[in-house]
XYZ file of C-alpha atoms in Angstrom:
212
model
C 17.979 0.375 -0.030
C 17.433 -1.479 3.204
C 15.782 -4.775 2.435
C 13.063 -6.318 4.542
C 14.313 -7.439 7.962
C 12.824 -10.467 9.678
C 13.281 -10.691 13.403
C 12.480 -14.411 13.697
C 15.108 -16.215 11.666
C 14.592 -19.570 13.337
C 14.792 -22.808 11.339
C 11.038 -23.171 11.689
C 10.463 -19.682 10.295
C 12.768 -20.343 7.359
C 10.950 -23.604 6.649
C 7.563 -21.848 6.646
C 8.918 -19.142 4.342
C 10.285 -21.740 1.952
C 6.979 -23.586 1.836
C 5.017 -20.352 1.352
C 7.193 -19.047 -1.498
C 8.399 -22.302 -3.066
C 7.403 -23.659 -6.436
C 5.455 -26.681 -5.275
C 2.471 -27.986 -7.177
C 0.101 -26.553 -4.578
C 1.761 -23.163 -4.888
C 1.492 -23.298 -8.667
C -2.201 -24.031 -8.264
C -2.532 -21.062 -5.920
C -0.841 -18.838 -8.480
C -3.241 -19.972 -11.168
C -6.199 -19.301 -8.894
C -4.728 -15.901 -8.095
C -4.497 -15.032 -11.766
C -8.171 -15.862 -12.090
C -8.989 -13.574 -9.167
C -7.089 -10.527 -10.424
C -9.779 -7.971 -11.027
C -9.888 -6.593 -14.591
C -10.189 -2.842 -14.912
C -13.864 -1.900 -14.988
C -13.771 0.005 -18.257
C -17.380 1.116 -18.011
C -16.369 3.305 -15.073
C -13.266 4.817 -16.683
C -14.978 8.141 -17.327
C -15.306 8.511 -13.553
C -11.888 7.072 -12.746
C -9.331 8.915 -10.637
C -6.001 7.835 -9.187
C -4.460 8.138 -5.742
C -0.851 7.527 -4.680
C 0.063 6.442 -1.165
C 2.874 4.629 0.658
C 2.869 2.939 4.044
C 5.294 0.057 4.260
C 5.652 -3.014 2.067
C 3.464 -2.521 -0.995
C 2.357 -6.181 -1.096
C 0.076 -5.895 1.919
C -1.262 -2.457 1.001
C -2.330 -3.664 -2.428
C -4.018 -6.821 -1.176
C -6.248 -4.914 1.245
C -7.090 -2.001 -1.042
C -8.038 -4.191 -4.004
C -11.123 -5.328 -2.068
C -12.406 -1.886 -1.152
C -15.567 -0.286 -2.458
C -15.024 1.708 -5.624
C -11.477 0.465 -6.295
C -11.138 -0.408 -9.975
C -7.467 -1.318 -10.155
C -4.256 -1.365 -8.102
C -0.585 -1.354 -9.068
C 2.518 -1.351 -6.887
C 5.576 0.688 -7.714
C 8.112 3.302 -6.692
C 7.670 7.035 -6.168
C 9.366 10.043 -4.617
C 13.006 9.076 -5.135
C 16.168 10.081 -6.944
C 16.638 7.823 -9.966
C 14.833 7.174 -13.214
C 13.527 3.670 -13.947
C 13.899 2.436 -10.349
C 13.914 -1.271 -9.552
C 13.372 -3.263 -6.375
C 17.146 -3.487 -5.920
C 17.834 0.129 -6.869
C 15.300 2.777 -5.852
C 17.161 5.316 -3.685
C 14.718 7.649 -1.973
C 11.681 6.058 -3.577
C 8.898 4.712 -1.380
C 7.248 1.387 -2.036
C 3.936 2.854 -3.138
C 0.497 1.953 -4.368
C -1.347 3.453 -7.308
C -5.096 3.144 -6.764
C -7.525 3.678 -9.619
C -10.973 4.311 -8.226
C -14.494 5.125 -9.366
C -15.112 8.638 -8.070
C -18.876 8.024 -8.015
C -18.431 5.108 -5.589
C -15.666 6.404 -3.293
C -13.416 9.433 -2.905
C -9.939 10.527 -1.869
C -11.002 11.185 1.726
C -12.366 7.636 2.123
C -9.228 6.158 0.577
C -7.076 8.018 3.111
C -9.404 6.942 5.910
C -8.765 3.290 5.034
C -5.048 3.999 4.588
C -4.854 5.096 8.225
C -6.708 2.014 9.392
C -4.285 -0.529 7.902
C -0.808 0.867 8.610
C 0.884 2.543 11.565
C 1.388 6.198 10.580
C 3.324 7.109 13.738
C 6.599 5.287 13.005
C 9.239 7.137 10.977
C 10.622 5.118 8.042
C 9.335 1.902 9.529
C 6.420 -0.484 9.171
C 6.490 -3.749 11.049
C 9.879 -5.385 10.497
C 10.600 -3.189 7.464
C 12.936 -0.233 8.002
C 14.221 2.515 5.753
C 12.808 5.406 3.730
C 11.291 2.900 1.287
C 8.767 2.110 4.006
C 7.833 5.635 5.037
C 4.236 6.728 5.449
C 3.512 9.181 2.642
C 0.723 10.699 0.587
C 1.673 11.927 -2.878
C -0.843 14.658 -3.601
C -1.592 15.651 -7.193
C -3.131 19.047 -6.509
C -3.884 21.474 -3.689
C -7.328 19.970 -3.143
C -5.796 16.562 -2.372
C -3.202 18.179 -0.114
C -5.936 19.946 1.860
C -7.957 16.735 2.222
C -4.827 14.900 3.390
C -4.168 17.555 6.031
C -7.774 17.361 7.221
C -7.719 13.569 7.483
C -4.423 13.637 9.372
C -6.019 16.056 11.820
C -8.973 13.696 12.306
C -6.659 10.722 12.875
C -4.572 12.648 15.403
C -7.651 13.883 17.262
C -8.994 10.348 17.535
C -5.966 9.306 19.628
C -6.440 5.741 18.417
C -2.755 5.552 17.571
C -0.083 6.009 20.231
C 1.778 9.061 19.004
C 1.345 11.673 16.297
C 0.952 10.958 12.597
C 4.292 11.383 10.805
C 2.974 10.850 7.264
C 4.882 12.944 4.747
C 2.904 14.991 2.234
C 4.914 14.954 -0.976
C 3.931 16.387 -4.365
C 3.322 13.733 -6.996
C 5.969 13.667 -9.730
C 6.042 10.238 -11.353
C 4.987 6.720 -10.448
C 7.164 3.886 -11.703
C 5.425 0.461 -11.814
C 7.313 -2.291 -9.997
C 8.453 -5.519 -11.609
C 5.764 -8.028 -12.540
C 6.698 -10.426 -9.733
C 5.632 -7.781 -7.193
C 2.239 -7.087 -8.761
C -0.642 -8.894 -6.996
C 2.010 -10.602 -4.878
C -0.237 -11.890 -2.108
C -2.668 -13.338 -4.608
C 0.212 -15.293 -6.128
C 1.648 -16.149 -2.679
C -1.317 -16.383 -0.265
C 0.969 -17.050 2.719
C 3.485 -14.381 1.803
C 4.803 -11.686 4.111
C 2.625 -8.760 5.160
C 2.370 -6.479 8.177
C -0.879 -4.801 7.107
C -4.309 -5.472 8.553
C -7.389 -3.520 9.648
C -6.948 -2.101 13.155
C -9.996 0.144 13.532
C -13.292 1.124 12.014
C -13.609 4.334 10.019
C -12.111 7.542 11.428
C -14.776 9.483 9.544
C -17.796 8.036 11.361
C -17.717 10.739 13.994
C -17.108 13.510 11.498
C -19.593 12.857 8.711
């Protein structure tokens, strides 16, 4: 696996990183506040719950943005689409850093989830997102059935036609096999480390506005 690469390894950058991820009292307080913010699964909506599996770079940033979206009941980061069983952060050959999204199908749908997916990561770079390089950081949709695959193809077409991104979408459509949850320290990472690394943010409004 190719680990995350930082292009600005200046002393100042290292100092900021240390402060952001250190175990100071203020950071401990932030972690406690984060634990209080972690959204419990809305069990009353479980009968309408569905799951989606996507990958688009470091899973920390993807999770933090998706957790706040309408209809999202729960998020979990993990590994998917690779070669080994029981993958870990240090050993997940071929696996993408992925996000499992549990959502209320009466409040949102797979198409809207993919719409947001294409707003917060660059889908035109092969095996790369921000400073992160390697197949772990590929753009991918892990479809669970033919209906999801068709929706994914349609959304990709809409994104390409919009020409908002420079270049064509290179997202891989891969059949879902198994999702392996990542280690606990990676779950809700940016809630625990508010100043932690991310390269994800909202670039555009909805791609679907002109279509629906």
